[in-house]
Short mmCIF file of C-alpha atoms in Angstrom, two decimals:
data_model
loop_
_atom_site.label_atom_id
_atom_site.label_comp_id
_atom_site.label_asym_id
_atom_site.label_seq_id
_atom_site.Cartn_x
_atom_site.Cartn_y
_atom_site.Cartn_z
CA MET A 1 7.79 5.43 22.71
CA GLU A 2 8.38 8.51 24.89
CA LYS A 3 5.29 10.42 25.99
CA HIS A 4 6.07 13.58 23.99
CA ARG A 5 6.53 11.61 20.77
CA GLN A 6 3.31 9.69 21.33
CA GLU A 7 1.46 12.95 21.88
CA GLU A 8 2.73 14.26 18.53
CA VAL A 9 1.78 11.01 16.82
CA ASP A 10 -1.75 11.41 18.21
CA ARG A 11 -1.86 15.01 16.93
CA LEU A 12 -0.71 13.93 13.47
CA ILE A 13 -3.40 11.26 13.26
CA ALA A 14 -6.06 13.78 14.31
CA ASP A 15 -4.87 16.60 12.06
CA LEU A 16 -3.72 15.07 8.76
CA ASP A 17 -5.50 13.30 5.91
CA PHE A 18 -2.89 10.64 5.21
CA PRO A 19 -4.49 9.08 2.10
CA ALA A 20 -4.87 12.51 0.46
CA LEU A 21 -1.29 13.43 1.33
CA TYR A 22 -0.01 10.11 -0.06
CA ARG A 23 -1.86 10.75 -3.32
CA GLY A 24 -0.44 14.27 -3.38
CA TYR A 25 3.19 13.20 -3.11
CA THR A 26 5.31 14.10 -6.14
CA TRP A 27 8.97 13.86 -7.01
CA LYS A 28 9.73 15.71 -10.23
CA ASN A 29 7.45 13.94 -12.75
CA ASP A 30 6.67 10.90 -10.59
CA THR A 31 3.09 11.13 -9.33
CA TRP A 32 0.31 8.97 -7.94
CA GLU A 33 -1.66 9.45 -11.17
CA LYS A 34 1.30 7.92 -13.05
CA GLY A 35 1.43 5.00 -10.62
CA PHE A 36 4.59 6.27 -8.89
CA SER A 37 6.36 4.41 -11.67
CA GLU A 38 9.86 5.66 -10.80
CA ILE A 39 9.45 4.74 -7.13
CA LEU A 40 8.06 1.35 -8.10
CA GLY A 41 10.94 0.57 -10.43
CA LEU A 42 13.57 1.67 -7.92
CA GLU A 43 11.94 -0.28 -5.08
CA ARG A 44 11.82 -3.45 -7.17
CA GLU A 45 15.48 -3.15 -8.10
CA VAL A 46 16.87 -2.10 -4.73
CA THR A 47 14.82 -4.52 -2.61
CA ALA A 48 15.87 -7.40 -4.86
CA ALA A 49 19.53 -6.42 -4.49
CA ALA A 50 19.14 -6.05 -0.71
CA ARG A 51 17.64 -9.54 -0.42
CA ASP A 52 20.60 -10.93 -2.36
CA GLN A 53 23.08 -8.88 -0.29
CA ALA A 54 24.16 -7.29 -3.56
CA LEU A 55 23.67 -3.56 -2.93
CA GLY A 56 26.51 -1.75 -4.66
CA LEU A 57 27.70 1.29 -6.55
CA GLY A 58 24.99 1.19 -9.22
CA HIS A 59 22.23 1.39 -6.61
CA VAL A 60 24.08 4.09 -4.68
CA GLN A 61 24.41 6.19 -7.84
CA LYS A 62 20.71 5.85 -8.67
CA ILE A 63 19.75 7.06 -5.21
CA ALA A 64 22.25 9.91 -5.51
CA ARG A 65 20.86 10.99 -8.88
CA ARG A 66 17.32 10.89 -7.53
CA ALA A 67 18.43 13.11 -4.64
CA GLY A 68 20.22 15.52 -6.96
CA LEU A 69 23.70 14.79 -5.62
CA PRO A 70 26.77 15.65 -7.66
CA ASP A 71 28.23 12.65 -9.50
CA ARG A 72 30.94 11.88 -6.97
CA THR A 73 29.39 9.25 -4.73
CA ASP A 74 31.35 6.03 -4.42
CA CYS A 75 31.56 2.82 -2.43
CA ALA A 76 34.07 0.01 -2.35
CA GLY A 77 32.26 -2.95 -3.90
CA ARG A 78 29.15 -4.32 -2.23
CA ILE A 79 27.68 -2.63 0.82
CA VAL A 80 28.16 -4.94 3.78
CA VAL A 81 24.85 -4.90 5.62
CA ILE A 82 22.23 -7.60 6.25
CA LEU A 83 18.73 -6.26 5.65
CA TYR A 84 16.80 -9.46 4.92
CA ILE A 85 16.65 -12.98 6.26
CA GLY A 86 15.38 -14.86 3.26
CA SER A 87 12.60 -12.74 1.82
CA ALA A 88 11.63 -11.09 5.13
CA PRO A 89 13.18 -7.92 6.59
CA ALA A 90 15.72 -8.78 9.29
CA TYR A 91 13.99 -8.88 12.67
CA TRP A 92 16.48 -6.51 14.33
CA LEU A 93 16.06 -3.59 11.91
CA MET A 94 13.38 -1.81 13.91
CA ARG A 95 15.47 -2.04 17.08
CA GLU A 96 18.71 -1.03 15.34
CA SER A 97 17.54 1.47 12.72
CA GLY A 98 20.05 4.13 13.74
CA GLU A 99 22.97 1.71 13.75
CA THR A 100 21.92 0.37 10.35
CA ALA A 101 21.92 3.91 8.93
CA ARG A 102 25.41 4.46 10.37
CA ILE A 103 26.73 1.22 8.82
CA VAL A 104 25.40 2.24 5.40
CA GLU A 105 26.59 5.84 5.64
CA GLU A 106 30.14 4.87 6.61
CA GLN A 107 30.57 2.70 3.52
CA ILE A 108 29.56 5.34 0.94
CA ARG A 109 31.69 8.34 0.14
CA GLY A 110 29.53 11.39 -0.56
CA PHE A 111 26.46 10.11 1.31
CA GLY A 112 25.12 11.93 4.34
CA PRO A 113 22.12 11.22 6.59
CA ALA A 114 19.49 12.03 3.97
CA CYS A 115 20.86 9.78 1.25
CA ALA A 116 21.72 6.95 3.64
CA SER A 117 18.10 6.99 4.76
CA LYS A 118 16.87 7.06 1.16
CA LEU A 119 18.88 3.95 0.32
CA LEU A 120 17.36 2.15 3.31
CA ARG A 121 13.89 3.39 2.35
CA PHE A 122 14.16 1.80 -1.10
CA ALA A 123 15.90 -1.33 0.19
CA VAL A 124 13.34 -2.11 2.93
CA PRO A 125 10.24 0.08 2.48
CA GLN A 126 8.28 -2.02 4.99
CA VAL A 127 10.68 -0.91 7.75
CA PHE A 128 12.30 2.36 6.72
CA GLY A 129 11.37 5.80 5.47
CA ALA A 130 13.65 8.58 4.28
CA ILE A 131 14.54 11.66 6.31
CA ASP A 132 15.52 14.92 4.64
CA THR A 133 15.87 18.58 5.50
CA ARG A 134 12.24 19.47 4.89
CA LEU A 135 11.07 16.68 7.18
CA VAL A 136 13.56 17.71 9.87
CA ARG A 137 12.47 21.35 9.66
CA ILE A 138 8.82 20.36 10.21
CA PHE A 139 9.26 17.42 12.61
CA GLY A 140 12.61 18.24 14.22
CA ARG A 141 14.50 21.42 15.06
CA GLY A 142 16.43 24.20 13.40
CA ASP A 143 13.63 26.18 11.75
CA PRO A 144 11.20 27.48 14.42
CA GLU A 145 9.10 29.26 11.79
CA LYS A 146 8.32 25.99 9.98
CA GLN A 147 8.32 23.51 12.87
CA ARG A 148 4.91 21.93 13.38
CA TYR A 149 5.18 18.55 15.15
CA PRO A 150 8.43 18.23 17.15
CA VAL A 151 8.87 14.47 17.27
CA LEU A 152 12.63 14.48 16.52
CA ASP A 153 15.67 15.74 18.40
CA LEU A 154 17.42 16.31 15.09
CA ILE A 155 18.57 19.65 13.67
CA ALA A 156 18.55 21.05 10.13
CA GLU A 157 20.85 24.00 9.47
CA ARG A 158 21.17 26.56 6.71
CA SER A 159 24.30 26.08 4.65
CA GLY A 160 25.13 28.42 1.77
CA GLY A 161 21.50 29.32 1.14
CA ARG A 162 20.36 25.71 1.41
CA TRP A 163 19.53 23.39 4.27
CA ALA A 164 21.58 20.47 5.59
CA ILE A 165 21.35 17.76 8.27
CA PRO A 166 24.80 17.76 9.90
CA ALA A 167 25.97 14.19 10.35
CA ALA A 168 28.16 15.16 13.31
CA GLN A 169 25.26 16.34 15.49
CA PRO A 170 24.53 14.33 18.67
CA GLY A 171 21.11 13.22 17.42
CA TRP A 172 22.43 11.33 14.39
CA PRO A 173 22.02 8.44 13.76
CA GLU A 174 20.08 7.58 16.94
CA GLU A 175 17.17 9.84 16.03
CA TYR A 176 16.75 7.96 12.77
CA GLY A 177 15.66 5.09 15.00
CA ALA A 178 13.15 7.42 16.62
CA TRP A 179 11.90 8.48 13.16
CA THR A 180 11.45 4.83 12.21
CA GLY A 181 9.44 4.30 15.39
CA VAL A 182 7.21 7.29 14.61
CA LEU A 183 6.52 6.03 11.09
CA HIS A 184 5.54 2.61 12.43
CA ALA A 185 3.38 4.08 15.18
CA LEU A 186 1.47 6.09 12.57
CA ALA A 187 1.19 3.11 10.23
CA ASN A 188 -0.10 0.91 13.06
CA VAL A 189 -2.89 3.37 13.91
CA LEU A 190 -3.89 3.86 10.27
CA ASN A 191 -3.98 0.11 9.65
CA ARG A 192 -5.82 -0.62 12.89
CA GLU A 193 -8.44 1.99 12.06
CA GLU A 194 -8.72 0.60 8.51
CA VAL A 195 -7.67 3.83 6.84
CA CYS A 196 -6.55 2.28 3.56
CA CYS A 197 -3.38 3.39 1.81
CA PRO A 198 -4.22 4.09 -1.86
CA HIS A 199 -1.23 2.29 -3.37
CA PRO A 200 -1.08 2.26 -7.16
CA GLU A 201 -1.85 -1.26 -8.38
CA GLY A 202 1.72 -2.00 -9.40
CA PHE A 203 3.00 -2.16 -5.82
CA ALA A 204 0.74 -5.01 -4.74
CA ALA A 205 1.24 -6.79 -8.08
CA ALA A 206 5.01 -6.66 -7.53
CA GLY A 207 4.67 -8.07 -4.01
CA LEU A 208 6.01 -4.87 -2.47
CA ARG A 209 2.82 -4.02 -0.55
CA SER A 210 -0.30 -5.64 0.83
CA GLN A 211 -3.34 -3.95 -0.65
CA GLY A 212 -4.41 -0.98 1.45
CA ILE A 213 -1.85 -1.59 4.21
CA TRP A 214 0.45 1.26 5.20
CA ALA A 215 4.18 0.60 5.28
CA ALA A 216 6.75 2.94 6.84
CA ALA A 217 7.75 4.33 3.45
CA ASP A 218 4.11 5.13 2.61
CA VAL A 219 3.67 7.13 5.82
CA GLU A 220 6.91 8.98 5.09
CA MET A 221 5.65 9.90 1.61
CA ALA A 222 2.49 11.38 3.14
CA LEU A 223 4.52 13.33 5.70
CA SER A 224 6.89 14.51 2.97
CA CYS A 225 3.95 15.87 1.00
CA TYR A 226 2.76 17.71 4.10
CA ALA A 227 6.26 19.07 4.82
CA THR A 228 6.65 20.29 1.25
CA GLY A 229 3.38 22.17 1.56
CA VAL A 230 4.50 23.85 4.79
CA VAL A 231 7.94 24.77 3.47
CA GLY A 232 6.54 26.06 0.20
CA GLU A 233 8.52 26.91 -2.92
CA GLU A 234 12.02 27.53 -1.65
CA CYS A 235 15.48 26.58 -2.75
CA ALA A 236 15.90 22.82 -2.94
CA PRO A 237 17.10 21.07 0.22
CA LEU A 238 20.72 19.94 0.31
CA PRO A 239 20.50 16.12 0.07
CA VAL A 240 23.86 15.38 1.67
CA GLY A 241 22.91 17.18 4.88
#
């Protein structure tokens, strides 16, 4: 990892209470107190489909609805991408995170960077986390007022009163690989220092997590909670950005 990214990772570890932020994550009515039941159900379904190489339109539409996309997403049959070898995440995913996001994005009409990353996050939560406009504004570029930890060379832009992540920018999808690396670097430190992730019981029972161990998606949830707090109550981000 480049020196400037490692420095920001070190700052994040020193500054943020990751377990508290994880517990504070919410998406509509889905909360830690409710066991993150919607996330749990979607992870179980999408990871099972990814292992069977059966990701398709139904899964795409569920991710789109969760992100608030208009009902016009589409894909031609199954999504052609290998994410698992047997029951284990494919060994090349960490090295080729950006290319994997590109492969997924190109096969789905109506999906942009944010939703492509969300599909990967639910398909392989051990490896991937989502990226959206709030995260880019805090951890990337485009909103100097809100930027806090510049670990990404990725830009969010205002578009019609909302924010978007332009897919045509030079940093996409390569910087999604950098984001994946940051999430794993943070998870490695938290796990090494025995800072336990307070997963609701259902995740370990379903075999989706090891008790107390941070996965990439868990770290992203904590960072998303932090980013939401910094951004405050504004217009909703544009998911297709």
